[in-house]
Tab-separated table of N, CA and C in Angstrom:
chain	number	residue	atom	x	y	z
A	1	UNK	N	-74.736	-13.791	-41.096
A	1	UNK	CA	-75.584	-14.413	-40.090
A	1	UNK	C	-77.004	-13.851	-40.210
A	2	UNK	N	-78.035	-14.795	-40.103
A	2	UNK	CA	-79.688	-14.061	-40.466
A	2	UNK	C	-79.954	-14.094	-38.935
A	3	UNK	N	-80.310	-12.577	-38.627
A	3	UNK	CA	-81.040	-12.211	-37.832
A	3	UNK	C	-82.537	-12.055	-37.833
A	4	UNK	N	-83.605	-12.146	-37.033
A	4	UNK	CA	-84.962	-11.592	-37.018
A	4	UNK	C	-84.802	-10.364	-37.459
A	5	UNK	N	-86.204	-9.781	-37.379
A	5	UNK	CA	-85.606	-8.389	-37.804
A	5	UNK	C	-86.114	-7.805	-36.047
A	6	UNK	N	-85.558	-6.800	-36.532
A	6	UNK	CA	-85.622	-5.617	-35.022
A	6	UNK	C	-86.222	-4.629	-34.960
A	7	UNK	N	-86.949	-4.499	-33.893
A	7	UNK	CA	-88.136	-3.508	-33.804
A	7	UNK	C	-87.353	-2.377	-32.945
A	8	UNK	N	-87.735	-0.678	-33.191
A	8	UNK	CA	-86.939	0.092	-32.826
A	8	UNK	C	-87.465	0.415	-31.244
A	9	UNK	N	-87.220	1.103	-30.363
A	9	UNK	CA	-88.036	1.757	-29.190
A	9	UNK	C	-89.181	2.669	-29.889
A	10	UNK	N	-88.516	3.578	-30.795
A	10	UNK	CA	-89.476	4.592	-31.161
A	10	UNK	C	-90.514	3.781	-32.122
A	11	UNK	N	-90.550	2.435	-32.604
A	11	UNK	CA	-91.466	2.144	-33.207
A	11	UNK	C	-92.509	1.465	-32.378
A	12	UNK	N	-92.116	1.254	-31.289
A	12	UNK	CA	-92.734	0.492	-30.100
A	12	UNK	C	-93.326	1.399	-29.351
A	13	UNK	N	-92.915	2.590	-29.433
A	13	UNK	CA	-93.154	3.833	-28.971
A	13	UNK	C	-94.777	4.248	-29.681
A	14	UNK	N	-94.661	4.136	-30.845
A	14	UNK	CA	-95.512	4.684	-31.304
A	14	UNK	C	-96.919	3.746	-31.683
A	15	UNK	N	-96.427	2.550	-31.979
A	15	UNK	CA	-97.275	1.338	-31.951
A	15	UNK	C	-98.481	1.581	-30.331
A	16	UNK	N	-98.045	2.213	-29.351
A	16	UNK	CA	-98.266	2.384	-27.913
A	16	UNK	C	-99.224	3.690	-28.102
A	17	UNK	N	-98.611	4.375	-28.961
A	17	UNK	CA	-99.715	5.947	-29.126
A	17	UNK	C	-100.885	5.353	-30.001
A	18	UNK	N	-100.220	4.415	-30.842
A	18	UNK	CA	-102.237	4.441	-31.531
A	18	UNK	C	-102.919	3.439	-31.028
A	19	UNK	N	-102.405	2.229	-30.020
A	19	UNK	CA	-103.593	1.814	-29.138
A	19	UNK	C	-104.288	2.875	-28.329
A	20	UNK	N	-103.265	3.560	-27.757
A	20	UNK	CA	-104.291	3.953	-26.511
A	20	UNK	C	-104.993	5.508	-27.429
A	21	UNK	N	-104.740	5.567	-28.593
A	21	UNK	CA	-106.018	6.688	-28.996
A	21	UNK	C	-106.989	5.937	-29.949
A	22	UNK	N	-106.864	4.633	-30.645
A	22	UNK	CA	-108.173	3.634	-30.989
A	22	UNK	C	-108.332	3.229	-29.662
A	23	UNK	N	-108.274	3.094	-28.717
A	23	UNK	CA	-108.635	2.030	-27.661
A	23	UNK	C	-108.955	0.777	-27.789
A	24	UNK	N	-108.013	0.213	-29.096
A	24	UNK	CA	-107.551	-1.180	-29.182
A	24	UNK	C	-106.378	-1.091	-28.872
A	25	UNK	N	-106.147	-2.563	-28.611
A	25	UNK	CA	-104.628	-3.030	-28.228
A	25	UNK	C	-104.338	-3.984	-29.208
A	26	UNK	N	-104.117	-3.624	-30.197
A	26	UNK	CA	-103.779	-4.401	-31.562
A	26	UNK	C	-102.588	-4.536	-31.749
A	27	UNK	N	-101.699	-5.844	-32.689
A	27	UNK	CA	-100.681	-5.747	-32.807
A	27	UNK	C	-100.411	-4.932	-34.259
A	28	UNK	N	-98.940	-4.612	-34.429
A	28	UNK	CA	-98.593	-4.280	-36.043
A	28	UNK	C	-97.943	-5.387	-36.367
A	29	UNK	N	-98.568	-5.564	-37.701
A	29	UNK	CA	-98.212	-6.579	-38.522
A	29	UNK	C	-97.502	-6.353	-39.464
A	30	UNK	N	-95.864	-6.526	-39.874
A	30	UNK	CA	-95.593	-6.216	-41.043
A	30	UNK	C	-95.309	-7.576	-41.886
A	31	UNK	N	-95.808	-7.776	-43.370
A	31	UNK	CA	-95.993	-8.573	-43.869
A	31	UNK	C	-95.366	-7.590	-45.351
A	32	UNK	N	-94.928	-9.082	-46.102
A	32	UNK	CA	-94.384	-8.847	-47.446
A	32	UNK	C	-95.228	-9.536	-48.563
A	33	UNK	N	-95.445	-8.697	-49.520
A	33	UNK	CA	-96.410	-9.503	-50.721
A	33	UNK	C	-96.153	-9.260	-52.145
A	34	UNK	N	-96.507	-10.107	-53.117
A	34	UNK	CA	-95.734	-9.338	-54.344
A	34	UNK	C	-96.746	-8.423	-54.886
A	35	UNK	N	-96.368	-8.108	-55.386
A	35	UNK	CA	-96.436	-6.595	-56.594
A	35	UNK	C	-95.658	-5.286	-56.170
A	36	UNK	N	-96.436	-4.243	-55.940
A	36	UNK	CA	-96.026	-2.901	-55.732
A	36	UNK	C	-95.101	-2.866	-56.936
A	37	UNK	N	-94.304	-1.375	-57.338
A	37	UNK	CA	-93.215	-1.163	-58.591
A	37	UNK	C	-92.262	-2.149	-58.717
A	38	UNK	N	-91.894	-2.521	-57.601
A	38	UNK	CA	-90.424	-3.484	-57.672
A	38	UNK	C	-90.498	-4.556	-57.447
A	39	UNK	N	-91.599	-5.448	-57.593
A	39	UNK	CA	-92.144	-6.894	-57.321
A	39	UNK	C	-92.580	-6.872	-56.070
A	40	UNK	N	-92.302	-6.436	-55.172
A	40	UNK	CA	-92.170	-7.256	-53.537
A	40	UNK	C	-93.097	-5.487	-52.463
A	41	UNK	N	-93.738	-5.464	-51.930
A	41	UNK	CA	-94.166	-4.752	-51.256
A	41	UNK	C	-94.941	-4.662	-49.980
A	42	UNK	N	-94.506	-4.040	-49.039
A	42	UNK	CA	-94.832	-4.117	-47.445
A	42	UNK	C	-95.883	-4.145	-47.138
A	43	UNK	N	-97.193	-4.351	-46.468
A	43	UNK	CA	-98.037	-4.534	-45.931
A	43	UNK	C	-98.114	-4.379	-44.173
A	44	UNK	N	-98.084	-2.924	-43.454
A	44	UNK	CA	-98.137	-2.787	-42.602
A	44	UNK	C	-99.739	-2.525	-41.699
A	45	UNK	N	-100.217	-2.934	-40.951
A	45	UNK	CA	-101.435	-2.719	-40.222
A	45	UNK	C	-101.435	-3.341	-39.061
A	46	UNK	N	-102.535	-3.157	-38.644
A	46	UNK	CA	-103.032	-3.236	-37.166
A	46	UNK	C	-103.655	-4.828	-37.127
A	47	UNK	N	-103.151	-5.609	-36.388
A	47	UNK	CA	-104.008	-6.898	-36.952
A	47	UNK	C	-103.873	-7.678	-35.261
A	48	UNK	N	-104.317	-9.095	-35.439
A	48	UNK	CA	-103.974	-9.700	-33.914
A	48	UNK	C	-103.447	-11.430	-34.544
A	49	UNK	N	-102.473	-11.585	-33.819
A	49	UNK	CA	-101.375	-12.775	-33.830
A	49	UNK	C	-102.182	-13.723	-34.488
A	50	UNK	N	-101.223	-14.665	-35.875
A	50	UNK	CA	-101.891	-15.980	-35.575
A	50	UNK	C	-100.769	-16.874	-34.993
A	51	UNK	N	-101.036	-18.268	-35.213
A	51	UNK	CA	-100.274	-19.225	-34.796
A	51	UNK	C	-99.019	-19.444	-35.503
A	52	UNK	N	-99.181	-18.766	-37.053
A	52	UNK	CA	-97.165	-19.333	-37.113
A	52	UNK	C	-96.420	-17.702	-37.185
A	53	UNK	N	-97.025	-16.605	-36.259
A	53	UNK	CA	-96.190	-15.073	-36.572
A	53	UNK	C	-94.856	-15.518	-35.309
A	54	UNK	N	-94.379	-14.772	-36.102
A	54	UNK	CA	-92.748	-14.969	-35.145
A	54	UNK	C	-93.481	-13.225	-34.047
A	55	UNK	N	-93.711	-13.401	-33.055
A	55	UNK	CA	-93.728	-12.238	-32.093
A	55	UNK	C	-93.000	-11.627	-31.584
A	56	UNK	N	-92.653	-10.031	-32.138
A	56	UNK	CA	-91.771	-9.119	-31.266
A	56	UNK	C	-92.173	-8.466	-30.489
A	57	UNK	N	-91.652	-8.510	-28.925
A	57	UNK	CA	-92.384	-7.637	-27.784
A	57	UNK	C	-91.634	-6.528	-26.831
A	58	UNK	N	-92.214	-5.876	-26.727
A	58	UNK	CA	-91.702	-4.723	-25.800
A	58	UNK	C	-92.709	-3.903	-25.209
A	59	UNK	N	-92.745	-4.053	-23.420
A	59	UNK	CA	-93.311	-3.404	-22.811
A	59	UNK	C	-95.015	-3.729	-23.165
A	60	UNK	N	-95.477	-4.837	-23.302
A	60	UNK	CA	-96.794	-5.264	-24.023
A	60	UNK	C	-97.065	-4.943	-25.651
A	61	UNK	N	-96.322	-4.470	-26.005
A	61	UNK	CA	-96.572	-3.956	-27.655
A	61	UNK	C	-96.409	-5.078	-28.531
A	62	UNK	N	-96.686	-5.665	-29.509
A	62	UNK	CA	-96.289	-6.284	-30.340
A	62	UNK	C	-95.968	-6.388	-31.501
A	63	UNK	N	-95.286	-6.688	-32.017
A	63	UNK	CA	-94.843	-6.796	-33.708
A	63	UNK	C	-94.886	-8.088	-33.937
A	64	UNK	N	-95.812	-8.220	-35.368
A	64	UNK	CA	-95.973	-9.625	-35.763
A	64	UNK	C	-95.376	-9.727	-37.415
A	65	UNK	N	-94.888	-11.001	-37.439
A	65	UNK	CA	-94.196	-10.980	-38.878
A	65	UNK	C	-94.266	-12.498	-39.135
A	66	UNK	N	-95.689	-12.689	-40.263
A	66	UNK	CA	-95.785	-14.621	-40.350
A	66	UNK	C	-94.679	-15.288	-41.395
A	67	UNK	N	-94.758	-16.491	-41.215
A	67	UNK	CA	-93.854	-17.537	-41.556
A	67	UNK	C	-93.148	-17.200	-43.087
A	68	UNK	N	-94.087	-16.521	-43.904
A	68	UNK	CA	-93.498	-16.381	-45.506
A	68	UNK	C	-92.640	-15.503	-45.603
A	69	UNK	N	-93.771	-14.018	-44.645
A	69	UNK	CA	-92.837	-12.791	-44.893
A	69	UNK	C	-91.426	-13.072	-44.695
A	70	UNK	N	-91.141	-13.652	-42.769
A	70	UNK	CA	-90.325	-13.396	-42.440
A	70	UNK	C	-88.528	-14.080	-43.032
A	71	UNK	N	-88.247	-14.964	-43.962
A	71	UNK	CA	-87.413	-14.677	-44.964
A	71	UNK	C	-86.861	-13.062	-45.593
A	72	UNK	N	-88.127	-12.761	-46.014
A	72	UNK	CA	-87.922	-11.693	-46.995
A	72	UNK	C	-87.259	-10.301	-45.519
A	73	UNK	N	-87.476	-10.470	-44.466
A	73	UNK	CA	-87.101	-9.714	-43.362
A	73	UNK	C	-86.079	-9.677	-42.077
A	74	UNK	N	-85.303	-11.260	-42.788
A	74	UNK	CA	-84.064	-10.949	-42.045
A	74	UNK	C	-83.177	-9.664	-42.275
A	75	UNK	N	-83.168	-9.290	-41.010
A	75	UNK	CA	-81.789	-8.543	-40.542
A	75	UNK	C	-82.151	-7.075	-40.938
A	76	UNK	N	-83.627	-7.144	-40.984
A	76	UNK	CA	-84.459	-5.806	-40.966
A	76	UNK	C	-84.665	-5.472	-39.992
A	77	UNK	N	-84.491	-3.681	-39.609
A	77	UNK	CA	-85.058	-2.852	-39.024
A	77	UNK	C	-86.124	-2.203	-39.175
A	78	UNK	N	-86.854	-2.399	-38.060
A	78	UNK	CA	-88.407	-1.832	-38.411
A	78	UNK	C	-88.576	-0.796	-37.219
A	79	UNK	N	-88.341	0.773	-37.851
A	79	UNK	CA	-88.729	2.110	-37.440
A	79	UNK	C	-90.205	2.870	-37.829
A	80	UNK	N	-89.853	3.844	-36.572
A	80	UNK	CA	-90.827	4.836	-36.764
A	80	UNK	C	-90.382	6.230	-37.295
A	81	UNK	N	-90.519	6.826	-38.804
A	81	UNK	CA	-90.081	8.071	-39.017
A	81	UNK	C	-91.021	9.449	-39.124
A	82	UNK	N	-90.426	10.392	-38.570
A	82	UNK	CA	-91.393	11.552	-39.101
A	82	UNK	C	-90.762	12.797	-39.603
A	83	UNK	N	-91.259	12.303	-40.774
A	83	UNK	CA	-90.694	13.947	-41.650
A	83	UNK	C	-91.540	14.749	-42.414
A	84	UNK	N	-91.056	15.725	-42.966
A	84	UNK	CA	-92.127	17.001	-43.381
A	84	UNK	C	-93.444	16.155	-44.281
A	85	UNK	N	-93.050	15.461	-45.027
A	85	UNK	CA	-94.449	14.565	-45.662
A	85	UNK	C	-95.015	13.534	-45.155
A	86	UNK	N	-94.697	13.279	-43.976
A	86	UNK	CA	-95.653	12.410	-43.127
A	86	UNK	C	-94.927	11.566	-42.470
A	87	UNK	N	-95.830	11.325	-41.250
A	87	UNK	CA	-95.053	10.100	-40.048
A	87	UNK	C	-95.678	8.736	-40.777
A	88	UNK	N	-94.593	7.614	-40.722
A	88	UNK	CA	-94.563	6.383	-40.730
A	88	UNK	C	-93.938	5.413	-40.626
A	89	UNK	N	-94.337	3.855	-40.583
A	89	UNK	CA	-93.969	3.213	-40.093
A	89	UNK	C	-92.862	2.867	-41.545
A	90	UNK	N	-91.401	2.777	-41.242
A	90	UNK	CA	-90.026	2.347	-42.359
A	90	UNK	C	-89.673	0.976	-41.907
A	91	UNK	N	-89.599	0.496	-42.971
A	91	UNK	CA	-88.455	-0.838	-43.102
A	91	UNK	C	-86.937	-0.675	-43.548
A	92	UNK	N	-86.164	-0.770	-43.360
A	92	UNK	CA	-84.762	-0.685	-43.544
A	92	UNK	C	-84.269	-2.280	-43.200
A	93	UNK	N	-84.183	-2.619	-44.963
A	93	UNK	CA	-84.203	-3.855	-45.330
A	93	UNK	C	-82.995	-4.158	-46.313
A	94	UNK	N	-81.727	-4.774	-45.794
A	94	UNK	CA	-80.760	-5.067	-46.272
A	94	UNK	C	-80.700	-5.790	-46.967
A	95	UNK	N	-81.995	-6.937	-47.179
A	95	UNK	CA	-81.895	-7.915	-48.730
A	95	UNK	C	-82.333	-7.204	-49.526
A	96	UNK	N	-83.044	-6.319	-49.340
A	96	UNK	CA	-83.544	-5.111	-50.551
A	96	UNK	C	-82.620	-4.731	-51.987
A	97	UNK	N	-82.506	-5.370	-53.242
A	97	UNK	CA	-81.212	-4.739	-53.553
A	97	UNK	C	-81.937	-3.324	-54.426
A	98	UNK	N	-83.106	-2.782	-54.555
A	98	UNK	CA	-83.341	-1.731	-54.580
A	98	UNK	C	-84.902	-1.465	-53.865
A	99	UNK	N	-85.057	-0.200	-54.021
A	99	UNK	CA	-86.194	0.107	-53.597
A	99	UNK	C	-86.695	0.913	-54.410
A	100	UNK	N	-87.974	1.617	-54.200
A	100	UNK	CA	-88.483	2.674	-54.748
A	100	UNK	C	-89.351	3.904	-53.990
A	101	UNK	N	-89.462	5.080	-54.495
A	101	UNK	CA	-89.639	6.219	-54.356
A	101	UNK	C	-90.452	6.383	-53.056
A	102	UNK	N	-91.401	5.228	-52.971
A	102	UNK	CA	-92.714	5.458	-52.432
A	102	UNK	C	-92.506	4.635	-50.251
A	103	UNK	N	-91.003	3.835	-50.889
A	103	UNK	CA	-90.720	3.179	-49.230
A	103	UNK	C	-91.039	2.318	-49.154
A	104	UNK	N	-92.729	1.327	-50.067
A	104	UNK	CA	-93.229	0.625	-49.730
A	104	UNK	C	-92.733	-0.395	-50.043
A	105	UNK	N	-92.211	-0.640	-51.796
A	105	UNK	CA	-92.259	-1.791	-52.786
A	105	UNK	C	-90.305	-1.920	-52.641
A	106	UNK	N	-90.112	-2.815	-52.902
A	106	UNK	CA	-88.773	-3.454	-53.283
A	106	UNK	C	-88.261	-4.435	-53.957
A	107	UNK	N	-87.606	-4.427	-53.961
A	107	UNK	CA	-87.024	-5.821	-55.095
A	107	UNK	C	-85.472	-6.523	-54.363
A	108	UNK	N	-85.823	-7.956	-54.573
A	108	UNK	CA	-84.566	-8.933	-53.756
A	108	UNK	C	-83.966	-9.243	-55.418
């Protein structure tokens, strides 16, 4: 069954810490594009809605994911991690049939 993908608390969480220290209220956008090592690679930033993003919301926060990406992002989880080499925003992406080193790039 294809699900949207799902945005975590703690990523909503944190989406919430860097508005209110830019003092924008921007959404995150995660978007898929080709290249990176494994053909296919994430594109996460700060951006504001257009007309065909599928919108995920919580508590005013938003997650935006437009019409092409979101194929490539069924039944993805979209977290916030922080470990000894740095906090960021993860995809945990089950059409992925590999990934690479870096988190960003993947291959279907």
């Amino acid at each position: 069954m294809t699900l949207p993908p799902r945005v975590t608390d703690r990523a909503f969480a944190r989406l919430a810490e860097i508005c209110e220290l830019t003092g924008d209220n921007k959404a995150l956008r995660v978007a898929v594009e080709g290249g990176g090592c494994s053909g296919f690679q994430y594109d996460i930033r700060l951006d504001d809605p257009s007309s065909d993003d599928l919108v995920l919301e919580k508590d005013g926060q938003k997650v935006l994911i437009d019409s092409v990406s979101l194929p490539f992002l069924q039944n993805a989880v979209i977290d916030f991690t922080e470990e000894l080499i740095g906090a960021r925003f993860v995809i945990e992406n089950p059409n992925a049939s590999s990934s690479c080193g870096c988190g960003t790039s993947f291959s279907m």
